[in-house]
Amino acid sequence: MELKPDEAQDQRVQDAYARWLDGIAKAGFAATLAALLAYLSGALPPFVVLADLPALWRLPVAQYLAVTGSPTGWAWLRLLDKGDYLSLLAVASFATASLLCCLRILPVLLSHRDRTYALIAAAQATVLLLAASGILNRYL
Amino acid sequence: MHVADTAAVAWWVWPIALFVVTFLLGVVAVVAGIGGGVLFVPIVAGFFPFHLDFVRGAGLLLALSGTLAAGPVLLRSGMANLRLVMPFALSGSIASLAGAMVGLSAPANLVQTALGIVVIAVALLIWRVRPGRNTGIEESDPLGAVLRLVGKFDDPASGGRVDWRTNHTRTGLLVFAVIGFLGGVFGLGAGFANVPALNLLMGAPLKVAVGSSGLIISIVNSSAAWVYLNSGAVLPVIVVPSILGIMMGSRIGAGLLRTVSAETVRRLIIVIMLLAGTRALLRGLEIWN
C-alpha cells in the first residue's frame, strides 16, 4: 500500500512505539517467569514467608503492611535479593512499558513537527511519571 | 467454604487455583471478544480469600500485561492506531489515577458493593450492546480534524482497504475519562466499554476499535497500577500466576475461535458476570461473606 507523507510519518511513529513495546513486553515476560521460579522454588528466600500468606492476604493492604513490615513506594528496591520483591520488579516492568514507549516516540513526533501529538505524548509521560513517582500516594 | 476457613488451606493451593481459573478466563474471554480483565476482579474477589485491595492491583496488571503482547502486532498491521489511542488514553489515564486513589481510600465494603453493581451493569451492557461492523463516517468533527483521527488498514476479511475517520471526539474524551475512573477504582480492564465507545459512539471500524482499545488499556491501567504498586497492594504470588494463566488461556482461546460458538460463550460470560456481580454485592452488603 502506498502511503501519503502524513501516513508514512504516522507509520514511523507506530513502528517506533511497536518496537519498544515488543522488546519491553518480551523481556518482562521472561523476567517474570524467571523471578517466579526463583521465588516459589525457594532459590531466593522471600521477605514474607510463603506459608504465612493465607493468614495475611485477606487483610486490607494497610494492615498487611503493618503486620509484615513490608515497604511502600520505591523502598522495596532495597529488597531485590528476596524472591517476592524480585518478582515485583519483573511485574513492575509491565507498568513501565507505556512510559518508555511515549518517551521513545517524543523525538520522532518532534522531528515530524507534529507538535499536537508531541504535546500529548509529553503529557502522557508526565502523568505516568507522576503515578510511578509515588508522590500522589502521600495523599492516600 | 467460609473465607475465615481458607487460612487453613496450604498456601500453594491458591496460586495453582488462580492459574487454572485465569487460564479458563483467558480462553472464554478471547472467544467472547472481551478482555479477561473485566472478569478477573469480580470472580477472584468473590470466590478467593484475597482482600479486594490485592485483587484490584492484580486486575490492573493482568489487564495491561495481556494487551502488551498483542500491541506490537496490532500497531504494525494498522488495527491499532496511535493517533486514535493517545488522546483518549491521556484522558483515561488521568481519571484512572484519580480512580485508583479513590478506590484505595474508600471503605472496602463500599467498593465491593459498588463493584457488584458495576459488574452487573457491565453484564447487561455486554448483553444489550452489539458493536457494528461498518460505520461509514464521512466527515470528522472539528477536534477530530485537528487531531487527524483518520486512518486505513488492509482488511483480509473484506479483501480490500478500509478508510476510516471518527467523530464525537469531545464526548469520546469524556466517556474515556469515566471508563478510566471506574477502571482505577475497581481494577478492571475496560475493553467491554472502550470498544463500544470507539465503535458505536465515535464511528471507528470494529477491528480498529478492538485493536486500539487494547493499547488504550495498556496505557490507562499503567497509571492506576503504579498507585497500587506504590501502596504495597500488589502481591506477586497473586499477580504472576494470574498473568501466566490468562496469557496461556488466551492463546488456546484464539485457537478455538473458529470452532466454538462465540454467541454461546458470550451468554456464558454474561451468566458468570451476573453471578460474580451478585456475589460481590452480597459480600459488600455483608449478607454473604
Tab-separated table of C-alpha atoms in Angstrom:
chain	number	residue	atom	x	y	z
A	1	MET	CA	0.000	0.000	0.000
A	2	GLU	CA	1.473	3.375	-0.991
A	3	LEU	CA	1.392	5.899	1.824
A	4	LYS	CA	0.980	9.698	1.707
A	5	PRO	CA	3.701	11.713	3.537
A	6	ASP	CA	1.479	12.134	6.660
A	7	GLU	CA	0.657	8.425	6.669
A	8	ALA	CA	4.314	7.440	6.255
A	9	GLN	CA	5.212	9.630	9.242
A	10	ASP	CA	2.400	8.098	11.316
A	11	GLN	CA	3.638	4.632	10.388
A	12	ARG	CA	7.176	5.523	11.525
A	13	VAL	CA	5.805	6.630	14.885
A	14	GLN	CA	3.718	3.438	15.180
A	15	ASP	CA	6.734	1.295	14.264
A	16	ALA	CA	8.957	3.017	16.841
A	17	TYR	CA	6.298	2.501	19.540
A	18	ALA	CA	5.722	-1.116	18.462
A	19	ARG	CA	9.456	-1.995	18.512
A	20	TRP	CA	9.928	-0.761	22.073
A	21	LEU	CA	6.673	-2.268	23.283
A	22	ASP	CA	7.674	-5.613	21.781
A	23	GLY	CA	11.123	-5.580	23.399
A	24	ILE	CA	9.868	-4.500	26.838
A	25	ALA	CA	6.976	-6.995	26.828
A	26	LYS	CA	9.198	-9.941	25.849
A	27	ALA	CA	11.863	-9.033	28.414
A	28	GLY	CA	9.141	-8.510	31.049
A	29	PHE	CA	7.529	-11.894	30.488
A	30	ALA	CA	10.880	-13.723	30.547
A	31	ALA	CA	11.924	-11.879	33.726
A	32	THR	CA	8.543	-12.588	35.365
A	33	LEU	CA	8.789	-16.300	34.708
A	34	ALA	CA	12.408	-16.496	35.927
A	35	ALA	CA	11.671	-14.465	39.069
A	36	LEU	CA	8.593	-16.582	39.855
A	37	LEU	CA	10.629	-19.777	39.643
A	38	ALA	CA	13.304	-18.314	41.940
A	39	TYR	CA	10.577	-17.155	44.354
A	40	LEU	CA	8.416	-20.272	44.552
A	41	SER	CA	11.300	-22.764	44.432
A	42	GLY	CA	12.931	-21.054	47.409
A	43	ALA	CA	16.132	-20.311	45.449
A	44	LEU	CA	15.689	-16.730	46.639
A	45	PRO	CA	14.204	-16.505	50.154
A	46	PRO	CA	11.004	-14.425	50.343
A	47	PHE	CA	10.536	-11.348	52.528
A	48	VAL	CA	7.158	-12.709	53.691
A	49	VAL	CA	7.245	-16.446	54.372
A	50	LEU	CA	5.010	-18.236	51.844
A	51	ALA	CA	3.332	-20.403	54.482
A	52	ASP	CA	2.216	-17.251	56.350
A	53	LEU	CA	0.448	-15.765	53.325
A	54	PRO	CA	-3.004	-17.391	53.776
A	55	ALA	CA	-3.396	-15.534	57.075
A	56	LEU	CA	-2.138	-12.267	55.598
A	57	TRP	CA	-3.557	-11.802	52.095
A	58	ARG	CA	-7.113	-11.440	53.378
A	59	LEU	CA	-6.119	-8.322	55.357
A	60	PRO	CA	-6.604	-4.800	53.933
A	61	VAL	CA	-3.334	-3.526	52.473
A	62	ALA	CA	-2.656	-1.074	55.345
A	63	GLN	CA	-2.989	-3.865	57.896
A	64	TYR	CA	-0.900	-6.251	55.756
A	65	LEU	CA	1.903	-3.690	55.595
A	66	ALA	CA	1.756	-3.099	59.353
A	67	VAL	CA	1.879	-6.824	60.206
A	68	THR	CA	4.607	-7.795	57.719
A	69	GLY	CA	6.680	-4.605	57.843
A	70	SER	CA	6.592	-4.522	54.044
A	71	PRO	CA	7.795	-1.286	52.439
A	72	THR	CA	5.763	1.112	50.269
A	73	GLY	CA	6.820	3.493	47.486
A	74	TRP	CA	10.194	2.589	45.995
A	75	ALA	CA	11.709	1.320	49.246
A	76	TRP	CA	11.223	-2.246	48.016
A	77	LEU	CA	14.131	-1.787	45.592
A	78	ARG	CA	16.409	-2.468	48.578
A	79	LEU	CA	14.855	-5.942	48.874
A	80	LEU	CA	15.652	-7.341	45.420
A	81	ASP	CA	17.551	-10.227	46.998
A	82	LYS	CA	14.134	-11.502	48.196
A	83	GLY	CA	12.132	-13.675	45.807
A	84	ASP	CA	8.839	-11.792	46.250
A	85	TYR	CA	10.387	-8.385	45.560
A	86	LEU	CA	12.400	-9.604	42.578
A	87	SER	CA	9.070	-10.855	41.177
A	88	LEU	CA	7.540	-7.455	41.913
A	89	LEU	CA	10.315	-5.773	39.909
A	90	ALA	CA	9.555	-8.033	36.943
A	91	VAL	CA	5.827	-7.279	37.185
A	92	ALA	CA	6.503	-3.534	37.538
A	93	SER	CA	8.283	-3.624	34.162
A	94	PHE	CA	4.847	-4.091	32.542
A	95	ALA	CA	3.637	-0.838	34.114
A	96	THR	CA	6.780	0.928	32.820
A	97	ALA	CA	6.288	-0.098	29.175
A	98	SER	CA	3.869	2.681	28.176
A	99	LEU	CA	6.012	5.381	29.785
A	100	LEU	CA	9.138	4.269	27.912
A	101	CYS	CA	7.225	3.971	24.625
A	102	CYS	CA	5.810	7.513	24.990
A	103	LEU	CA	9.315	8.857	25.665
A	104	ARG	CA	10.604	6.926	22.638
A	105	ILE	CA	8.134	8.463	20.175
A	106	LEU	CA	8.518	12.010	21.516
A	107	PRO	CA	11.645	12.865	19.437
A	108	VAL	CA	10.122	11.151	16.378
A	109	LEU	CA	6.978	13.310	16.676
A	110	LEU	CA	9.076	16.453	17.143
A	111	SER	CA	11.172	15.612	14.079
A	112	HIS	CA	7.898	15.413	12.105
A	113	ARG	CA	6.836	18.798	13.565
A	114	ASP	CA	3.711	17.110	14.903
A	115	ARG	CA	3.502	19.467	17.885
A	116	THR	CA	-0.011	18.459	18.955
A	117	TYR	CA	0.868	14.790	19.379
A	118	ALA	CA	4.306	15.615	20.822
A	119	LEU	CA	2.442	17.588	23.487
A	120	ILE	CA	0.032	14.703	24.089
A	121	ALA	CA	2.939	12.203	24.350
A	122	ALA	CA	4.791	14.513	26.756
A	123	ALA	CA	1.643	14.982	28.869
A	124	GLN	CA	1.081	11.215	28.924
A	125	ALA	CA	4.672	10.577	30.000
A	126	THR	CA	4.257	13.196	32.754
A	127	VAL	CA	1.077	11.536	34.062
A	128	LEU	CA	2.769	8.125	34.110
A	129	LEU	CA	5.900	9.551	35.787
A	130	LEU	CA	3.716	11.235	38.402
A	131	ALA	CA	1.942	7.942	39.057
A	132	ALA	CA	5.215	5.996	39.243
A	133	SER	CA	6.900	8.567	41.487
A	134	GLY	CA	4.591	7.724	44.390
A	135	ILE	CA	4.054	11.426	45.148
A	136	LEU	CA	0.288	11.003	44.913
A	137	ASN	CA	0.348	8.095	47.382
A	138	ARG	CA	1.241	10.578	50.136
A	139	TYR	CA	-2.330	11.841	49.890
A	140	LEU	CA	-3.922	8.437	50.484
B	1	MET	CA	-16.084	-22.537	52.277
B	2	HIS	CA	-16.253	-19.558	54.625
B	3	VAL	CA	-13.482	-17.044	53.955
B	4	ALA	CA	-12.224	-17.378	57.538
B	5	ASP	CA	-11.624	-21.105	56.956
B	6	THR	CA	-9.399	-20.544	53.941
B	7	ALA	CA	-6.332	-19.735	56.080
B	8	ALA	CA	-6.214	-23.458	56.915
B	9	VAL	CA	-5.626	-24.365	53.249
B	10	ALA	CA	-1.969	-24.744	52.171
B	11	TRP	CA	-0.658	-21.543	50.524
B	12	TRP	CA	0.297	-23.242	47.255
B	13	VAL	CA	-3.299	-24.330	46.553
B	14	TRP	CA	-4.312	-20.729	45.825
B	15	PRO	CA	-1.705	-19.786	43.172
B	16	ILE	CA	-2.484	-23.065	41.377
B	17	ALA	CA	-6.239	-22.393	41.609
B	18	LEU	CA	-5.616	-18.852	40.316
B	19	PHE	CA	-3.615	-20.197	37.385
B	20	VAL	CA	-6.417	-22.642	36.472
B	21	VAL	CA	-9.184	-20.044	36.801
B	22	THR	CA	-7.303	-17.351	34.845
B	23	PHE	CA	-6.399	-19.913	32.187
B	24	LEU	CA	-10.133	-20.623	31.726
B	25	LEU	CA	-10.915	-16.897	31.806
B	26	GLY	CA	-8.317	-16.363	29.087
B	27	VAL	CA	-9.965	-18.994	26.895
B	28	VAL	CA	-13.547	-17.704	27.227
B	29	ALA	CA	-12.598	-14.002	27.158
B	30	VAL	CA	-10.887	-14.334	23.778
B	31	VAL	CA	-13.677	-16.426	22.276
B	32	ALA	CA	-16.306	-13.948	23.523
B	33	GLY	CA	-14.264	-10.965	22.316
B	34	ILE	CA	-13.934	-9.182	25.676
B	35	GLY	CA	-10.850	-8.612	27.822
B	36	GLY	CA	-10.153	-11.004	30.693
B	37	GLY	CA	-9.522	-8.031	32.990
B	38	VAL	CA	-13.207	-7.375	33.496
B	39	LEU	CA	-13.858	-10.965	34.594
B	40	PHE	CA	-10.852	-11.354	36.891
B	41	VAL	CA	-11.714	-8.883	39.662
B	42	PRO	CA	-15.335	-9.899	40.330
B	43	ILE	CA	-14.590	-13.628	40.159
B	44	VAL	CA	-11.406	-13.604	42.245
B	45	ALA	CA	-12.790	-11.051	44.724
B	46	GLY	CA	-15.937	-13.131	45.088
B	47	PHE	CA	-14.552	-16.639	45.359
B	48	PHE	CA	-10.916	-16.383	46.550
B	49	PRO	CA	-9.706	-15.434	50.049
B	50	PHE	CA	-7.647	-12.392	48.955
B	51	HIS	CA	-8.566	-8.909	50.123
B	52	LEU	CA	-10.103	-6.700	47.456
B	53	ASP	CA	-7.098	-4.302	47.609
B	54	PHE	CA	-4.760	-7.041	46.293
B	55	VAL	CA	-7.293	-8.329	43.756
B	56	ARG	CA	-7.701	-4.863	42.204
B	57	GLY	CA	-3.928	-4.354	41.999
B	58	ALA	CA	-3.600	-7.731	40.293
B	59	GLY	CA	-6.555	-6.980	37.978
B	60	LEU	CA	-4.942	-3.821	36.619
B	61	LEU	CA	-1.610	-5.523	35.946
B	62	LEU	CA	-3.307	-8.576	34.466
B	63	ALA	CA	-5.319	-6.464	32.022
B	64	LEU	CA	-2.372	-4.341	30.941
B	65	SER	CA	0.101	-7.215	30.564
B	66	GLY	CA	-2.431	-9.076	28.427
B	67	THR	CA	-2.554	-6.176	25.996
B	68	LEU	CA	1.237	-5.706	25.812
B	69	ALA	CA	1.842	-8.960	23.977
B	70	ALA	CA	-0.663	-8.176	21.211
B	71	GLY	CA	0.142	-4.437	20.963
B	72	PRO	CA	3.119	-4.556	18.574
B	73	VAL	CA	1.304	-6.792	16.066
B	74	LEU	CA	-1.801	-4.595	16.160
B	75	LEU	CA	0.248	-1.420	15.656
B	76	ARG	CA	2.208	-2.787	12.709
B	77	SER	CA	-0.941	-4.044	10.979
B	78	GLY	CA	-2.787	-0.742	11.473
B	79	MET	CA	-5.523	-2.426	13.548
B	80	ALA	CA	-4.382	-0.242	16.455
B	81	ASN	CA	-3.952	3.414	15.566
B	82	LEU	CA	-1.718	5.524	17.789
B	83	ARG	CA	-3.364	8.800	16.719
B	84	LEU	CA	-6.675	7.393	17.902
B	85	VAL	CA	-5.173	5.860	21.045
B	86	MET	CA	-3.180	8.750	22.504
B	87	PRO	CA	-5.755	11.492	23.226
B	88	PHE	CA	-8.228	9.041	24.768
B	89	ALA	CA	-5.539	7.173	26.716
B	90	LEU	CA	-4.401	10.506	28.190
B	91	SER	CA	-7.921	11.396	29.259
B	92	GLY	CA	-8.461	7.890	30.658
B	93	SER	CA	-5.130	7.673	32.485
B	94	ILE	CA	-5.612	10.976	34.343
B	95	ALA	CA	-9.046	9.802	35.501
B	96	SER	CA	-7.703	6.329	36.261
B	97	LEU	CA	-5.096	7.839	38.583
B	98	ALA	CA	-7.876	9.630	40.451
B	99	GLY	CA	-9.966	6.437	40.457
B	100	ALA	CA	-7.136	4.390	41.976
B	101	MET	CA	-6.729	6.922	44.783
B	102	VAL	CA	-10.465	6.949	45.465
B	103	GLY	CA	-10.583	3.134	45.346
B	104	LEU	CA	-7.744	2.731	47.854
B	105	SER	CA	-9.167	5.385	50.186
B	106	ALA	CA	-12.774	4.180	50.235
B	107	PRO	CA	-14.007	1.528	52.715
B	108	ALA	CA	-13.670	-1.998	51.284
B	109	ASN	CA	-17.366	-2.811	51.783
B	110	LEU	CA	-18.424	0.263	49.826
B	111	VAL	CA	-16.034	-0.594	46.957
B	112	GLN	CA	-17.198	-4.227	46.985
B	113	THR	CA	-20.863	-3.193	46.856
B	114	ALA	CA	-20.207	-0.709	44.057
B	115	LEU	CA	-18.160	-3.370	42.229
B	116	GLY	CA	-21.158	-5.710	42.360
B	117	ILE	CA	-23.412	-3.045	40.868
B	118	VAL	CA	-20.870	-2.127	38.141
B	119	VAL	CA	-20.254	-5.772	37.178
B	120	ILE	CA	-23.993	-6.472	36.889
B	121	ALA	CA	-24.327	-3.297	34.769
B	122	VAL	CA	-21.411	-4.423	32.561
B	123	ALA	CA	-23.058	-7.840	32.079
B	124	LEU	CA	-26.235	-6.088	30.929
B	125	LEU	CA	-24.149	-3.811	28.649
B	126	ILE	CA	-22.489	-6.834	27.023
B	127	TRP	CA	-25.917	-8.441	26.630
B	128	ARG	CA	-27.619	-5.399	25.081
B	129	VAL	CA	-24.874	-3.642	23.075
B	130	ARG	CA	-23.566	-5.216	19.912
B	131	PRO	CA	-20.787	-3.325	18.144
B	132	GLY	CA	-21.379	-2.641	14.445
B	133	ARG	CA	-19.063	-3.647	11.643
B	134	ASN	CA	-19.442	-0.819	9.170
B	135	THR	CA	-19.682	2.732	10.481
B	136	GLY	CA	-19.087	4.858	7.376
B	137	ILE	CA	-18.293	8.267	8.952
B	138	GLU	CA	-17.715	10.709	6.080
B	139	GLU	CA	-16.733	13.873	7.913
B	140	SER	CA	-14.656	14.406	11.056
B	141	ASP	CA	-15.811	16.774	13.790
B	142	PRO	CA	-13.573	19.886	14.252
B	143	LEU	CA	-11.484	18.438	17.113
B	144	GLY	CA	-11.192	15.110	15.294
B	145	ALA	CA	-9.936	17.027	12.231
B	146	VAL	CA	-7.292	18.864	14.318
B	147	LEU	CA	-6.144	15.537	15.791
B	148	ARG	CA	-6.345	13.963	12.303
B	149	LEU	CA	-8.300	10.957	13.560
B	150	VAL	CA	-8.323	9.171	10.224
B	151	GLY	CA	-6.657	6.006	9.021
B	152	LYS	CA	-6.725	2.987	6.776
B	153	PHE	CA	-5.949	-0.673	7.018
B	154	ASP	CA	-5.917	-3.719	4.771
B	155	ASP	CA	-8.802	-5.968	5.789
B	156	PRO	CA	-8.225	-9.589	4.702
B	157	ALA	CA	-11.874	-10.423	5.545
B	158	SER	CA	-13.273	-7.933	3.022
B	159	GLY	CA	-10.287	-8.316	0.693
B	160	GLY	CA	-9.748	-4.559	0.435
B	161	ARG	CA	-8.539	-1.376	2.056
B	162	VAL	CA	-10.767	0.230	4.660
B	163	ASP	CA	-10.536	4.043	5.016
B	164	TRP	CA	-11.988	5.364	8.240
B	165	ARG	CA	-12.449	8.519	10.270
B	166	THR	CA	-14.168	9.268	13.582
B	167	ASN	CA	-16.377	11.963	15.102
B	168	HIS	CA	-17.829	12.934	18.535
B	169	THR	CA	-14.280	13.470	19.800
B	170	ARG	CA	-15.192	15.658	22.812
B	171	THR	CA	-17.833	13.223	24.040
B	172	GLY	CA	-15.324	10.428	23.482
B	173	LEU	CA	-12.751	12.152	25.717
B	174	LEU	CA	-15.369	12.468	28.460
B	175	VAL	CA	-16.506	8.857	28.103
B	176	PHE	CA	-12.913	7.588	28.286
B	177	ALA	CA	-12.377	9.640	31.451
B	178	VAL	CA	-15.408	7.935	33.052
B	179	ILE	CA	-14.213	4.489	31.895
B	180	GLY	CA	-10.680	5.219	33.196
B	181	PHE	CA	-12.020	6.346	36.572
B	182	LEU	CA	-14.080	3.171	37.016
B	183	GLY	CA	-11.108	1.066	35.911
B	184	GLY	CA	-8.917	2.734	38.553
B	185	VAL	CA	-11.452	2.317	41.347
B	186	PHE	CA	-12.246	-1.332	40.630
B	187	GLY	CA	-9.041	-2.567	38.953
B	188	LEU	CA	-10.937	-3.588	35.828
B	189	GLY	CA	-9.708	-3.846	32.261
B	190	ALA	CA	-12.142	-1.798	30.217
B	191	GLY	CA	-12.285	-3.465	26.805
B	192	PHE	CA	-16.013	-4.031	27.361
B	193	ALA	CA	-16.554	-0.237	27.357
B	194	ASN	CA	-13.678	1.008	25.143
B	195	VAL	CA	-14.803	-0.946	22.102
B	196	PRO	CA	-18.433	0.326	22.070
B	197	ALA	CA	-17.163	3.872	22.779
B	198	LEU	CA	-14.766	3.804	19.830
B	199	ASN	CA	-17.073	1.874	17.509
B	200	LEU	CA	-20.638	2.928	18.313
B	201	LEU	CA	-20.056	6.442	19.663
B	202	MET	CA	-17.105	7.615	17.559
B	203	GLY	CA	-17.583	5.501	14.466
B	204	ALA	CA	-14.215	3.705	14.283
B	205	PRO	CA	-14.409	0.372	12.407
B	206	LEU	CA	-14.823	-2.589	14.772
B	207	LYS	CA	-11.349	-4.022	14.079
B	208	VAL	CA	-9.663	-0.663	14.702
B	209	ALA	CA	-11.788	-0.202	17.850
B	210	VAL	CA	-10.772	-3.621	19.214
B	211	GLY	CA	-7.083	-3.147	18.348
B	212	SER	CA	-6.879	0.414	19.673
B	213	SER	CA	-8.832	-0.491	22.823
B	214	GLY	CA	-6.096	-2.932	23.851
B	215	LEU	CA	-3.427	-0.265	23.564
B	216	ILE	CA	-5.574	2.241	25.471
B	217	ILE	CA	-5.936	-0.305	28.306
B	218	SER	CA	-2.155	-0.773	28.441
B	219	ILE	CA	-1.635	2.974	28.977
B	220	VAL	CA	-4.652	3.754	31.183
B	221	ASN	CA	-4.082	0.796	33.517
B	222	SER	CA	-0.379	1.674	33.888
B	223	SER	CA	-1.128	4.911	35.711
B	224	ALA	CA	-3.549	3.245	38.162
B	225	ALA	CA	-1.259	0.220	38.546
B	226	TRP	CA	1.531	2.469	39.841
B	227	VAL	CA	-0.729	3.802	42.587
B	228	TYR	CA	-1.427	0.211	43.702
B	229	LEU	CA	2.271	-0.760	43.357
B	230	ASN	CA	3.404	2.204	45.439
B	231	SER	CA	0.771	1.393	48.075
B	232	GLY	CA	2.060	-2.159	48.507
B	233	ALA	CA	-1.199	-3.560	47.080
B	234	VAL	CA	0.471	-5.859	44.545
B	235	LEU	CA	1.365	-9.354	45.747
B	236	PRO	CA	3.485	-11.318	43.242
B	237	VAL	CA	2.022	-14.623	44.478
B	238	ILE	CA	-1.390	-13.414	43.222
B	239	VAL	CA	-0.340	-11.413	40.137
B	240	VAL	CA	2.201	-13.677	38.473
B	241	PRO	CA	0.192	-16.945	38.246
B	242	SER	CA	-2.762	-14.873	37.031
B	243	ILE	CA	-0.765	-13.195	34.257
B	244	LEU	CA	0.701	-16.508	33.114
B	245	GLY	CA	-2.702	-18.252	33.282
B	246	ILE	CA	-4.579	-15.659	31.270
B	247	MET	CA	-1.824	-15.442	28.648
B	248	MET	CA	-1.764	-19.180	28.079
B	249	GLY	CA	-5.565	-19.353	28.116
B	250	SER	CA	-5.791	-16.528	25.578
B	251	ARG	CA	-3.557	-18.462	23.205
B	252	ILE	CA	-5.787	-21.536	23.464
B	253	GLY	CA	-8.870	-19.322	23.121
B	254	ALA	CA	-7.503	-17.762	19.942
B	255	GLY	CA	-7.071	-21.278	18.528
B	256	LEU	CA	-10.675	-22.164	19.422
B	257	LEU	CA	-12.138	-19.060	17.770
B	258	ARG	CA	-13.119	-20.919	14.607
B	259	THR	CA	-14.639	-23.959	16.277
B	260	VAL	CA	-16.549	-22.668	19.301
B	261	SER	CA	-19.735	-20.623	19.064
B	262	ALA	CA	-18.840	-17.102	20.216
B	263	GLU	CA	-22.516	-16.449	20.999
B	264	THR	CA	-22.701	-19.419	23.390
B	265	VAL	CA	-19.548	-18.286	25.187
B	266	ARG	CA	-20.856	-14.718	25.297
B	267	ARG	CA	-24.004	-15.915	27.060
B	268	LEU	CA	-21.897	-17.997	29.441
B	269	ILE	CA	-19.834	-14.915	30.324
B	270	ILE	CA	-22.963	-12.848	30.965
B	271	VAL	CA	-24.199	-15.527	33.393
B	272	ILE	CA	-20.765	-15.734	35.111
B	273	MET	CA	-20.638	-11.956	35.455
B	274	LEU	CA	-24.163	-11.790	36.870
B	275	LEU	CA	-23.233	-14.457	39.444
B	276	ALA	CA	-19.898	-12.799	40.319
B	277	GLY	CA	-21.538	-9.362	40.473
B	278	THR	CA	-24.279	-10.646	42.775
B	279	ARG	CA	-21.657	-12.349	44.958
B	280	ALA	CA	-19.636	-9.081	45.205
B	281	LEU	CA	-22.816	-7.160	46.013
B	282	LEU	CA	-23.850	-9.596	48.759
B	283	ARG	CA	-20.335	-9.665	50.175
B	284	GLY	CA	-20.174	-5.867	50.181
B	285	LEU	CA	-23.523	-5.686	51.967
B	286	GLU	CA	-22.256	-8.357	54.394
B	287	ILE	CA	-25.185	-10.631	53.529
B	288	TRP	CA	-22.942	-13.466	52.254
B	289	ASN	CA	-19.329	-13.466	53.444
